[in-house]
């Protein structure tokens, strides 16, 4: 299946922040971080529904996260992720003159995850970073 | 009363008891602050070298050895440390001819530079409470990042000149790409911008202020915004990362907007610094070197440039000390990987991806809870605080002093 091209903006969320203060390694932090908020029609075009796992991928990396249906007005092609180790797997290092990474301008492809896939675990992310 | 170091509002009216592993009798803590106070009881670090528990003296000695033998070390973090610790940190960087950078480097730095140099007018949050009739959160969502901002300063309180407050005298606006939690509070005044569209949005406002029809965006909405800005008696703009990341190298256009608004009325700007003492580090480093971040002391003199940013320096340095920060979680994969491959020292009260990757882990007291000191609120007001829990752990300042002595 051809994936959905999106532009991802990362934002802060107080509930995810609180979970991270308890533990970066907890199930609570993972469940509140490893999500992507998609426009409702975009979600439908993927044949997916709220809570389904999706693979988000670009030249920088890839993660499997849970899809969340947006409650905002229609915003096709615009996706939201919370700033976290999951979103940072996708943030391009290509920077502007000010050397600021593209945290709010991540181009990526979203598609339904394979049946056996699970949400990317923090231990997997750590292994990738450690190389 | 305790001071919360959970964000850069540094709320000083906190009542809480922390004992026996429990937080109780809590008053005035927001959800974020609650998480911060409770973090005293979870995922605490212990001294480690290469994954093995050691005593504190050994960890400090090993950290000193790594830094002493490095040719170009990077000292990064600082925004969650007190001014006292930052002061020792800058001296350590000078002694080592090291590169020093903080989180403002990929956060509010490019705006903070203009605030501290005076090219953009600013004020205190107390001024906002007393005088502001218009507050604009631009690419910022304080309901998530600074939860008590609206209730203490910018919207709900009855200030000296704003006794009728949000019911009659204050207007809160949001400029954002989405309906954020804060935007739901002031729905009628949500002005949407497309991602990366802030510069064009500002140009459209400038056109409206000149009485022209804007070429871009929802014309009716833009004209409404122009009218609200002109009518404001005393306005405050709070830029968040949404605006910073959108404008990046084009901050001059925002400077132009503020200058134009101040020809018409009064508008002040306070950057929504995230960590509790980011501004403190920026002010202190500026006082000592003339630069707010991204400084190298190589060759004995301070130099400044993008090559000294953590993102660039992670690839060129040969060792790194990270204090009170988790760049392996918060920075792009490529930077995180570069840092993880270095001889890495982490000074942190709590476990993180960065402490897990570090060859040396040094546990520290949590500033504000277990260690006292001084910090600078997001608006430049200095706040002094005392610890509220007795802990045997050393403060950042003591750890850094001991490392410096051992080098």
Short mmCIF file of C-alpha atoms in Angstrom, two decimals:
data_model
loop_
_atom_site.label_atom_id
_atom_site.label_comp_id
_atom_site.label_asym_id
_atom_site.label_seq_id
_atom_site.Cartn_x
_atom_site.Cartn_y
_atom_site.Cartn_z
CA UNK A 1 0.00 0.00 0.00
CA UNK A 2 1.20 3.49 -0.79
CA UNK A 3 1.65 5.42 2.42
CA UNK A 4 0.21 8.75 3.39
CA UNK A 5 2.64 11.66 3.10
CA UNK A 6 2.44 13.92 6.14
CA UNK A 7 4.21 16.86 7.66
CA UNK A 8 4.66 16.24 11.39
CA UNK A 9 4.70 19.03 13.97
CA UNK A 10 5.92 18.07 17.44
CA UNK A 11 4.25 19.64 20.46
CA UNK A 12 4.23 19.35 24.26
CA UNK A 13 1.52 17.60 26.25
CA UNK A 14 1.14 17.92 30.01
CA UNK A 15 -0.01 14.33 30.55
CA UNK A 16 2.91 12.94 28.58
CA UNK A 17 5.28 15.31 30.39
CA UNK A 18 4.03 14.10 33.76
CA UNK A 19 4.44 10.45 32.74
CA UNK A 20 8.03 11.17 31.66
CA UNK A 21 8.80 12.72 35.01
CA UNK A 22 7.73 9.47 36.70
CA UNK A 23 9.79 7.30 34.37
CA UNK A 24 11.06 7.41 30.80
CA UNK A 25 10.98 3.63 30.80
CA UNK A 26 7.40 3.05 31.90
CA UNK A 27 4.48 1.68 29.92
CA UNK A 28 2.60 4.87 30.82
CA UNK A 29 5.26 7.06 29.17
CA UNK A 30 5.37 4.84 26.11
CA UNK A 31 1.59 4.82 25.69
CA UNK A 32 1.43 8.62 26.00
CA UNK A 33 4.45 9.30 23.77
CA UNK A 34 4.31 6.71 21.00
CA UNK A 35 1.30 8.21 19.22
CA UNK A 36 0.61 10.19 16.09
CA UNK A 37 -2.45 12.42 15.84
CA UNK A 38 -3.90 12.33 12.33
CA UNK A 39 -6.66 14.19 10.56
CA UNK A 40 -9.81 12.05 10.63
CA UNK A 41 -10.05 11.75 6.84
CA UNK A 42 -6.35 10.90 6.61
CA UNK A 43 -6.89 8.16 9.16
CA UNK A 44 -9.80 6.86 7.12
CA UNK A 45 -7.78 6.96 3.91
CA UNK A 46 -5.28 4.61 5.54
CA UNK A 47 -8.11 2.20 6.32
CA UNK A 48 -7.19 2.64 9.97
CA UNK A 49 -9.10 3.60 13.08
CA UNK A 50 -8.20 5.17 16.41
CA UNK A 51 -5.73 3.00 18.31
CA UNK A 52 -4.48 1.08 15.28
CA UNK A 53 -0.74 0.82 14.94
CA UNK A 54 0.93 2.68 12.10
CA UNK A 55 4.49 2.74 10.79
CA UNK A 56 5.91 6.25 10.44
CA UNK A 57 9.03 6.42 8.32
CA UNK A 58 11.39 8.84 6.62
CA UNK A 59 15.06 9.02 5.59
CA UNK A 60 16.09 9.58 9.21
CA UNK A 61 14.33 6.63 10.83
CA UNK A 62 11.12 4.81 11.54
CA UNK A 63 8.85 4.03 14.47
CA UNK A 64 5.65 2.13 15.06
CA UNK A 65 3.15 4.14 17.05
CA UNK A 66 -0.58 4.22 17.77
CA UNK A 67 -2.82 6.39 15.58
CA UNK A 68 -5.06 8.92 17.30
CA UNK A 69 -7.94 10.70 15.53
CA UNK A 70 -7.69 14.48 15.72
CA UNK A 71 -10.50 16.44 17.38
CA UNK A 72 -9.44 19.63 15.61
CA UNK A 73 -10.89 21.07 12.40
CA UNK A 74 -9.76 19.27 9.24
CA UNK A 75 -5.99 19.40 8.74
CA UNK A 76 -5.20 16.97 5.92
CA UNK A 77 -1.52 16.15 5.56
CA UNK A 78 -0.65 17.66 8.95
CA UNK A 79 0.13 15.25 11.78
CA UNK A 80 1.02 15.91 15.41
CA UNK A 81 3.45 13.96 17.61
CA UNK A 82 4.58 14.70 21.14
CA UNK A 83 8.22 15.58 21.57
CA UNK A 84 9.79 12.31 22.74
CA UNK A 85 12.40 9.69 21.83
CA UNK A 86 9.82 8.34 19.34
CA UNK A 87 9.39 11.57 17.41
CA UNK A 88 13.12 12.25 17.62
CA UNK A 89 13.78 9.08 15.62
CA UNK A 90 12.31 11.01 12.69
CA UNK A 91 13.70 14.53 13.23
CA UNK A 92 16.09 15.42 10.41
CA UNK A 93 19.46 16.77 11.37
CA UNK A 94 19.44 19.06 8.37
CA UNK A 95 19.40 22.42 10.06
CA UNK A 96 18.96 26.06 9.22
CA UNK A 97 21.68 28.64 9.62
CA UNK A 98 20.69 28.88 13.27
CA UNK A 99 21.53 25.16 13.71
CA UNK A 100 18.07 24.30 15.00
CA UNK A 101 16.88 20.80 14.04
CA UNK A 102 13.56 20.47 12.21
CA UNK A 103 11.46 19.44 15.22
CA UNK A 104 8.33 20.98 13.74
CA UNK A 105 8.84 20.23 10.07
CA UNK A 106 9.27 16.47 9.77
CA UNK A 107 8.29 15.00 6.42
CA UNK A 108 7.32 11.34 6.75
CA UNK A 109 5.19 8.54 5.34
CA UNK A 110 2.51 6.84 7.43
CA UNK A 111 1.07 3.41 6.68
CA UNK A 112 -0.73 0.71 8.63
CA UNK A 113 1.71 -1.47 10.56
CA UNK A 114 1.98 -5.14 9.71
CA UNK A 115 -0.28 -7.42 11.71
CA UNK A 116 2.40 -8.74 14.04
CA UNK A 117 4.04 -5.38 14.67
CA UNK A 118 4.19 -3.82 18.13
CA UNK A 119 4.78 -0.26 19.26
CA UNK A 120 8.50 0.52 19.12
CA UNK A 121 9.89 -0.06 22.59
CA UNK A 122 12.15 2.39 24.40
CA UNK A 123 14.77 -0.38 24.66
CA UNK A 124 14.76 -0.68 20.86
CA UNK A 125 15.25 3.07 20.52
CA UNK A 126 18.09 2.95 23.03
CA UNK A 127 19.77 0.11 21.10
CA UNK A 128 19.56 2.11 17.88
CA UNK A 129 21.10 5.16 19.56
CA UNK A 130 23.89 3.10 21.11
CA UNK A 131 24.46 1.48 17.71
CA UNK B 1 6.42 27.55 51.27
CA UNK B 2 8.43 25.76 48.59
CA UNK B 3 9.48 26.82 45.11
CA UNK B 4 8.63 24.53 42.21
CA UNK B 5 11.48 24.04 39.74
CA UNK B 6 9.25 22.12 37.33
CA UNK B 7 9.22 24.98 34.82
CA UNK B 8 10.45 28.54 34.39
CA UNK B 9 7.52 30.11 36.26
CA UNK B 10 9.28 29.09 39.50
CA UNK B 11 6.04 29.20 41.52
CA UNK B 12 6.97 30.19 45.08
CA UNK B 13 3.67 29.48 46.79
CA UNK B 14 3.85 25.70 46.93
CA UNK B 15 2.83 23.81 50.04
CA UNK B 16 3.73 20.13 50.13
CA UNK B 17 5.07 17.46 52.41
CA UNK B 18 7.45 14.87 51.07
CA UNK B 19 8.23 12.09 53.47
CA UNK B 20 8.33 8.32 53.58
CA UNK B 21 8.27 8.17 49.80
CA UNK B 22 4.99 10.06 49.62
CA UNK B 23 3.82 13.49 48.55
CA UNK B 24 1.02 14.86 50.70
CA UNK B 25 -0.70 18.05 51.94
CA UNK B 26 -0.24 19.58 48.50
CA UNK B 27 -1.42 23.09 47.67
CA UNK B 28 -0.92 25.10 44.48
CA UNK B 29 1.06 22.49 42.51
CA UNK B 30 -0.05 22.12 38.88
CA UNK B 31 -0.02 18.69 37.22
CA UNK B 32 3.45 19.29 35.84
CA UNK B 33 4.73 20.42 39.24
CA UNK B 34 3.07 17.44 40.86
CA UNK B 35 4.97 15.14 38.50
CA UNK B 36 8.17 17.05 39.27
CA UNK B 37 7.76 16.71 43.05
CA UNK B 38 6.83 13.03 42.78
CA UNK B 39 9.90 12.40 40.65
CA UNK B 40 11.89 12.60 43.88
CA UNK B 41 10.66 9.07 44.60
CA UNK B 42 11.27 7.29 41.31
CA UNK B 43 14.11 6.26 39.02
CA UNK B 44 16.86 7.83 41.14
CA UNK B 45 20.41 7.37 39.92
CA UNK B 46 23.35 5.87 41.80
CA UNK B 47 27.07 6.43 41.09
CA UNK B 48 28.15 4.19 38.22
CA UNK B 49 31.17 3.57 36.06
CA UNK B 50 30.63 1.50 32.91
CA UNK B 51 27.36 0.11 34.25
CA UNK B 52 28.77 -0.95 37.62
CA UNK B 53 27.85 0.65 40.94
CA UNK B 54 30.73 2.53 42.55
CA UNK B 55 30.99 5.09 45.31
CA UNK B 56 30.58 8.79 44.63
CA UNK B 57 34.30 9.57 45.01
CA UNK B 58 35.20 7.01 42.36
CA UNK B 59 32.61 8.39 39.91
CA UNK B 60 33.86 11.95 40.42
CA UNK B 61 37.50 10.86 40.02
CA UNK B 62 36.67 9.02 36.78
CA UNK B 63 34.75 12.04 35.44
CA UNK B 64 37.75 14.27 36.17
CA UNK B 65 40.06 11.80 34.43
CA UNK B 66 37.90 11.73 31.27
CA UNK B 67 37.69 15.52 31.10
CA UNK B 68 41.41 15.99 31.86
CA UNK B 69 42.46 13.69 29.04
CA UNK B 70 39.96 15.08 26.48
CA UNK B 71 41.28 17.55 23.91
CA UNK B 72 37.93 19.17 23.11
CA UNK B 73 35.26 18.34 25.67
CA UNK B 74 31.66 19.52 25.48
CA UNK B 75 29.81 20.60 28.63
CA UNK B 76 26.07 20.58 27.96
CA UNK B 77 22.77 20.94 29.85
CA UNK B 78 22.69 23.65 32.53
CA UNK B 79 19.05 24.80 32.22
CA UNK B 80 18.01 22.63 35.18
CA UNK B 81 20.86 23.79 37.41
CA UNK B 82 21.04 26.74 39.78
CA UNK B 83 23.00 29.90 38.99
CA UNK B 84 25.57 28.78 41.56
CA UNK B 85 26.13 25.49 39.67
CA UNK B 86 26.14 27.25 36.29
CA UNK B 87 28.80 29.61 37.58
CA UNK B 88 31.09 26.71 38.50
CA UNK B 89 30.26 25.04 35.18
CA UNK B 90 31.40 28.04 33.18
CA UNK B 91 34.64 28.17 35.20
CA UNK B 92 35.13 24.46 34.50
CA UNK B 93 34.66 25.09 30.77
CA UNK B 94 37.27 27.87 30.91
CA UNK B 95 39.70 25.66 32.77
CA UNK B 96 39.28 22.85 30.23
CA UNK B 97 39.27 25.08 27.12
CA UNK B 98 35.94 23.34 26.52
CA UNK B 99 32.79 24.06 24.53
CA UNK B 100 29.77 24.94 26.66
CA UNK B 101 26.15 25.01 25.48
CA UNK B 102 22.70 24.75 26.99
CA UNK B 103 19.20 23.79 25.87
CA UNK B 104 18.45 27.33 24.64
CA UNK B 105 20.72 26.43 21.72
CA UNK B 106 17.82 24.54 20.08
CA UNK B 107 15.05 26.29 21.98
CA UNK B 108 14.51 29.97 22.84
CA UNK B 109 18.11 31.11 22.31
CA UNK B 110 17.65 33.16 19.14
CA UNK B 111 14.86 35.17 20.79
CA UNK B 112 16.47 35.37 24.23
CA UNK B 113 19.55 36.93 22.65
CA UNK B 114 17.36 39.81 21.40
CA UNK B 115 15.59 40.18 24.74
CA UNK B 116 18.86 40.38 26.70
CA UNK B 117 20.46 42.79 24.23
CA UNK B 118 17.40 45.05 24.48
CA UNK B 119 16.46 44.92 20.80
CA UNK B 120 13.03 43.53 21.74
CA UNK B 121 11.23 45.21 24.69
CA UNK B 122 10.35 43.00 27.64
CA UNK B 123 8.79 43.27 31.09
CA UNK B 124 8.15 41.14 34.16
CA UNK B 125 5.25 38.76 34.63
CA UNK B 126 4.14 40.98 37.52
CA UNK B 127 3.80 43.84 35.00
CA UNK B 128 1.67 41.53 32.87
CA UNK B 129 -0.58 40.74 35.85
CA UNK B 130 -0.96 44.42 36.73
CA UNK B 131 -1.27 46.07 33.31
CA UNK B 132 -1.84 43.69 30.39
CA UNK B 133 -5.20 43.81 28.64
CA UNK B 134 -4.04 41.63 25.75
CA UNK B 135 -1.94 38.45 26.11
CA UNK B 136 -0.90 36.55 23.01
CA UNK B 137 0.46 33.00 23.18
CA UNK B 138 2.25 32.55 19.89
CA UNK B 139 3.27 28.98 19.09
CA UNK B 140 3.00 28.33 22.80
CA UNK B 141 0.58 26.19 24.79
CA UNK B 142 0.99 27.15 28.44
CA UNK B 143 -1.80 24.77 29.50
CA UNK B 144 0.77 22.05 28.78
CA UNK B 145 4.11 23.82 29.21
CA UNK B 146 3.52 26.43 31.97
CA UNK B 147 0.17 25.47 33.48
CA UNK B 148 -0.19 28.34 35.98
CA UNK B 149 0.80 31.11 33.56
CA UNK B 150 -2.78 32.17 32.87
CA UNK B 151 -3.97 31.92 36.47
CA UNK B 152 -1.01 33.68 38.10
CA UNK B 153 -0.16 36.31 35.53
CA UNK B 154 -1.65 36.59 32.08
CA UNK B 155 -5.42 36.05 32.05
CA UNK B 156 -7.33 35.32 35.25
CA UNK B 157 -5.75 37.43 38.04
CA UNK B 158 -7.03 40.83 39.14
CA UNK B 159 -4.02 43.08 38.69
CA UNK B 160 -3.57 46.67 39.86
CA UNK B 161 -5.02 48.13 36.65
CA UNK B 162 -7.02 45.06 35.65
CA UNK B 163 -9.47 44.52 38.48
CA UNK B 164 -12.17 43.34 36.07
CA UNK B 165 -9.69 40.86 34.64
CA UNK B 166 -10.72 38.18 32.13
CA UNK B 167 -14.43 38.88 32.60
CA UNK B 168 -14.16 42.33 31.06
CA UNK B 169 -10.66 43.68 30.78
CA UNK B 170 -8.36 40.99 29.46
CA UNK B 171 -8.28 39.30 26.07
CA UNK B 172 -6.23 36.14 25.56
CA UNK B 173 -5.25 35.18 22.02
CA UNK B 174 -3.46 32.20 20.54
CA UNK B 175 -1.51 31.98 17.30
CA UNK B 176 -0.96 28.33 16.47
CA UNK B 177 -1.08 25.64 13.79
CA UNK B 178 -3.71 23.73 15.81
CA UNK B 179 -6.44 23.99 18.41
CA UNK B 180 -4.15 23.57 21.42
CA UNK B 181 -5.38 23.12 24.99
CA UNK B 182 -4.82 26.85 25.59
CA UNK B 183 -6.62 27.74 22.36
CA UNK B 184 -9.77 25.99 23.62
CA UNK B 185 -9.91 28.65 26.38
CA UNK B 186 -9.93 31.53 23.91
CA UNK B 187 -11.47 29.89 20.85
CA UNK B 188 -12.74 33.11 19.28
CA UNK B 189 -9.22 34.44 19.30
CA UNK B 190 -7.37 31.49 17.80
CA UNK B 191 -5.46 32.69 14.75
CA UNK B 192 -4.23 29.75 12.74
CA UNK B 193 -0.98 29.74 10.82
CA UNK B 194 0.21 26.92 8.56
CA UNK B 195 3.42 25.17 9.74
CA UNK B 196 6.37 27.40 8.86
CA UNK B 197 4.01 30.24 7.95
CA UNK B 198 4.75 32.67 10.80
CA UNK B 199 6.88 35.08 8.76
CA UNK B 200 4.12 35.50 6.14
CA UNK B 201 1.57 35.84 8.93
CA UNK B 202 3.61 38.68 10.46
CA UNK B 203 3.92 40.40 7.08
CA UNK B 204 0.12 40.18 6.79
CA UNK B 205 -0.30 41.79 10.24
CA UNK B 206 2.11 44.56 9.26
CA UNK B 207 0.02 45.20 6.11
CA UNK B 208 -3.17 45.41 8.16
CA UNK B 209 -1.53 47.81 10.61
CA UNK B 210 -0.74 50.03 7.61
CA UNK B 211 -4.40 49.93 6.65
CA UNK B 212 -3.83 47.63 3.68
CA UNK B 213 -5.72 44.46 2.80
CA UNK B 214 -3.49 41.46 3.57
CA UNK B 215 -2.51 39.38 0.57
CA UNK B 216 -2.48 36.10 2.49
CA UNK B 217 -4.64 34.21 4.93
CA UNK B 218 -8.21 34.74 6.07
CA UNK B 219 -8.55 38.47 5.29
CA UNK B 220 -11.49 39.04 7.63
CA UNK B 221 -9.69 37.32 10.50
CA UNK B 222 -6.47 39.25 9.83
CA UNK B 223 -8.32 42.58 9.82
CA UNK B 224 -9.97 41.57 13.12
CA UNK B 225 -6.54 40.79 14.60
CA UNK B 226 -5.11 44.09 13.38
CA UNK B 227 -7.99 45.92 15.08
CA UNK B 228 -7.45 44.07 18.37
CA UNK B 229 -3.74 44.86 18.34
CA UNK B 230 -4.33 48.55 17.64
CA UNK B 231 -6.94 48.78 20.37
CA UNK B 232 -4.72 47.14 23.00
CA UNK B 233 -3.64 49.47 25.81
CA UNK B 234 -0.83 47.25 27.10
CA UNK B 235 -0.09 44.02 25.30
CA UNK B 236 2.19 41.09 26.03
CA UNK B 237 3.36 38.45 23.56
CA UNK B 238 4.63 35.09 24.78
CA UNK B 239 6.47 33.29 21.95
CA UNK B 240 6.88 29.53 22.22
CA UNK B 241 8.82 27.01 20.20
CA UNK B 242 6.13 27.04 17.50
CA UNK B 243 7.12 30.57 16.56
CA UNK B 244 10.86 30.12 17.11
CA UNK B 245 11.13 27.02 14.94
CA UNK B 246 8.99 28.59 12.24
CA UNK B 247 10.93 31.86 12.04
CA UNK B 248 14.41 30.43 12.78
CA UNK B 249 16.83 32.66 10.84
CA UNK B 250 14.10 35.21 10.16
CA UNK B 251 13.62 36.58 13.68
CA UNK B 252 14.14 40.09 12.30
CA UNK B 253 10.57 40.09 10.96
CA UNK B 254 9.21 39.59 14.51
CA UNK B 255 11.47 42.38 15.75
CA UNK B 256 9.94 44.62 13.07
CA UNK B 257 6.42 43.72 14.16
CA UNK B 258 7.16 44.57 17.80
CA UNK B 259 8.77 47.88 16.83
CA UNK B 260 5.70 48.76 14.72
CA UNK B 261 3.25 47.79 17.49
CA UNK B 262 5.17 49.99 19.93
CA UNK B 263 4.72 52.96 17.60
CA UNK B 264 0.97 52.48 18.07
CA UNK B 265 0.68 51.27 21.68
CA UNK B 266 2.66 49.24 24.24
CA UNK B 267 3.69 45.65 23.53
CA UNK B 268 6.22 43.62 25.53
CA UNK B 269 7.66 40.16 24.87
CA UNK B 270 8.55 37.36 27.30
CA UNK B 271 9.99 34.15 25.78
CA UNK B 272 8.32 31.00 27.12
CA UNK B 273 11.56 29.45 28.39
CA UNK B 274 10.95 25.81 29.27
CA UNK B 275 13.46 24.65 31.86
CA UNK B 276 13.53 26.42 35.18
CA UNK B 277 16.85 28.22 34.80
CA UNK B 278 17.53 28.46 31.08
CA UNK B 279 17.38 32.23 31.22
CA UNK B 280 19.75 32.20 34.20
CA UNK B 281 22.39 30.38 32.17
CA UNK B 282 21.91 32.75 29.23
CA UNK B 283 22.30 35.82 31.44
CA UNK B 284 25.31 34.44 33.31
CA UNK B 285 27.22 33.30 30.22
CA UNK B 286 26.44 36.62 28.52
CA UNK B 287 27.79 38.51 31.53
CA UNK B 288 31.03 36.51 31.38
CA UNK B 289 31.58 36.18 27.63
CA UNK B 290 29.13 38.42 25.76
CA UNK B 291 27.29 35.36 24.37
CA UNK B 292 24.24 33.57 25.74
CA UNK B 293 25.15 30.03 24.57
CA UNK B 294 27.35 28.08 22.08
CA UNK B 295 30.68 29.23 23.48
CA UNK B 296 34.08 27.63 23.03
CA UNK B 297 37.00 28.49 25.29
CA UNK B 298 39.48 26.73 23.02
CA UNK B 299 42.73 28.69 22.96
CA UNK B 300 41.83 30.49 26.17
CA UNK B 301 39.41 33.06 24.72
CA UNK B 302 35.63 32.80 24.34
CA UNK B 303 34.39 32.33 20.79
CA UNK B 304 30.82 31.87 19.64
CA UNK B 305 29.18 30.17 16.69
CA UNK B 306 26.88 27.42 15.41
CA UNK B 307 29.83 25.03 15.43
CA UNK B 308 29.64 25.20 19.24
CA UNK B 309 25.97 24.21 19.39
CA UNK B 310 25.33 20.84 20.99
CA UNK B 311 23.99 19.52 17.67
CA UNK B 312 27.27 20.34 15.88
CA UNK B 313 29.70 19.85 18.77
CA UNK B 314 28.38 16.35 19.53
CA UNK B 315 30.09 15.30 16.27
CA UNK B 316 33.40 17.06 16.84
CA UNK B 317 34.10 16.83 20.58
CA UNK B 318 35.95 13.89 22.12
CA UNK B 319 34.10 13.69 25.46
CA UNK B 320 30.95 15.18 26.94
CA UNK B 321 29.60 16.07 30.33
CA UNK B 322 25.80 16.37 30.43
CA UNK B 323 24.18 17.92 33.48
CA UNK B 324 20.45 17.93 34.30
CA UNK B 325 19.41 17.13 30.76
CA UNK B 326 18.46 14.12 28.65
CA UNK B 327 19.64 14.94 25.13
CA UNK B 328 19.39 11.29 24.09
CA UNK B 329 15.62 11.64 24.51
CA UNK B 330 15.15 15.23 23.42
CA UNK B 331 17.51 15.67 20.47
CA UNK B 332 17.36 14.17 16.97
CA UNK B 333 18.51 10.59 16.54
CA UNK B 334 21.75 11.60 14.78
CA UNK B 335 22.82 13.91 17.61
CA UNK B 336 21.78 11.38 20.26
CA UNK B 337 23.85 8.69 18.54
CA UNK B 338 26.89 10.95 18.30
CA UNK B 339 26.69 11.74 22.03
CA UNK B 340 26.18 8.09 22.98
CA UNK B 341 29.40 7.12 21.24
CA UNK B 342 31.52 9.52 23.28
CA UNK B 343 33.10 9.04 26.67
CA UNK B 344 30.00 10.43 28.41
CA UNK B 345 29.53 11.74 31.95
CA UNK B 346 25.96 12.31 33.17
CA UNK B 347 25.19 14.31 36.31
CA UNK B 348 21.50 13.80 37.01
CA UNK B 349 19.18 13.03 39.91
CA UNK B 350 17.15 10.65 37.79
CA UNK B 351 17.59 7.81 35.32
CA UNK B 352 17.21 8.67 31.63
CA UNK B 353 18.37 7.41 28.24
CA UNK B 354 21.41 9.66 28.70
CA UNK B 355 22.36 8.22 32.11
CA UNK B 356 21.86 4.71 30.70
CA UNK B 357 24.33 5.48 27.89
CA UNK B 358 26.86 7.29 30.08
CA UNK B 359 30.12 5.68 31.10
CA UNK B 360 30.02 7.70 34.31
CA UNK B 361 26.83 8.52 36.22
CA UNK B 362 26.90 10.94 39.14
CA UNK B 363 23.67 11.30 41.15
CA UNK B 364 22.73 14.80 42.24
CA UNK B 365 20.22 16.38 44.58
CA UNK B 366 17.11 17.79 42.88
CA UNK B 367 17.39 21.59 42.82
CA UNK B 368 14.48 23.16 44.68
CA UNK B 369 13.54 19.97 46.48
CA UNK B 370 16.80 18.65 47.90
CA UNK B 371 19.17 21.55 47.19
CA UNK B 372 18.78 25.31 47.47
CA UNK B 373 20.10 28.04 45.24
CA UNK B 374 19.09 30.83 42.92
CA UNK B 375 17.42 30.78 39.52
CA UNK B 376 16.10 33.32 37.01
CA UNK B 377 12.41 33.14 36.13
CA UNK B 378 11.40 33.32 32.44
CA UNK B 379 10.94 37.11 32.81
CA UNK B 380 14.35 37.80 34.37
CA UNK B 381 13.28 37.94 38.03
CA UNK B 382 15.77 36.20 40.33
CA UNK B 383 14.24 33.69 42.72
CA UNK B 384 16.10 32.20 45.68
CA UNK B 385 14.93 28.92 47.16
CA UNK B 386 15.71 26.58 50.01
CA UNK B 387 15.55 22.78 49.95
CA UNK B 388 12.44 21.18 51.44
CA UNK B 389 13.74 17.62 51.79
CA UNK B 390 16.88 16.52 53.56
CA UNK B 391 19.00 14.41 51.24
CA UNK B 392 22.52 13.07 51.46
CA UNK B 393 23.12 13.75 47.79
CA UNK B 394 25.46 16.54 46.68
CA UNK B 395 24.11 19.51 44.73
CA UNK B 396 25.26 20.09 41.12
CA UNK B 397 27.47 22.93 42.35
CA UNK B 398 29.31 20.66 44.80
CA UNK B 399 29.82 17.91 42.22
CA UNK B 400 31.21 20.35 39.67
CA UNK B 401 33.51 21.94 42.27
CA UNK B 402 34.86 18.53 43.21
CA UNK B 403 35.45 17.63 39.54
CA UNK B 404 37.24 20.92 39.04
CA UNK B 405 39.46 20.36 42.07
CA UNK B 406 40.37 16.89 40.79
CA UNK B 407 41.41 18.10 37.33
#
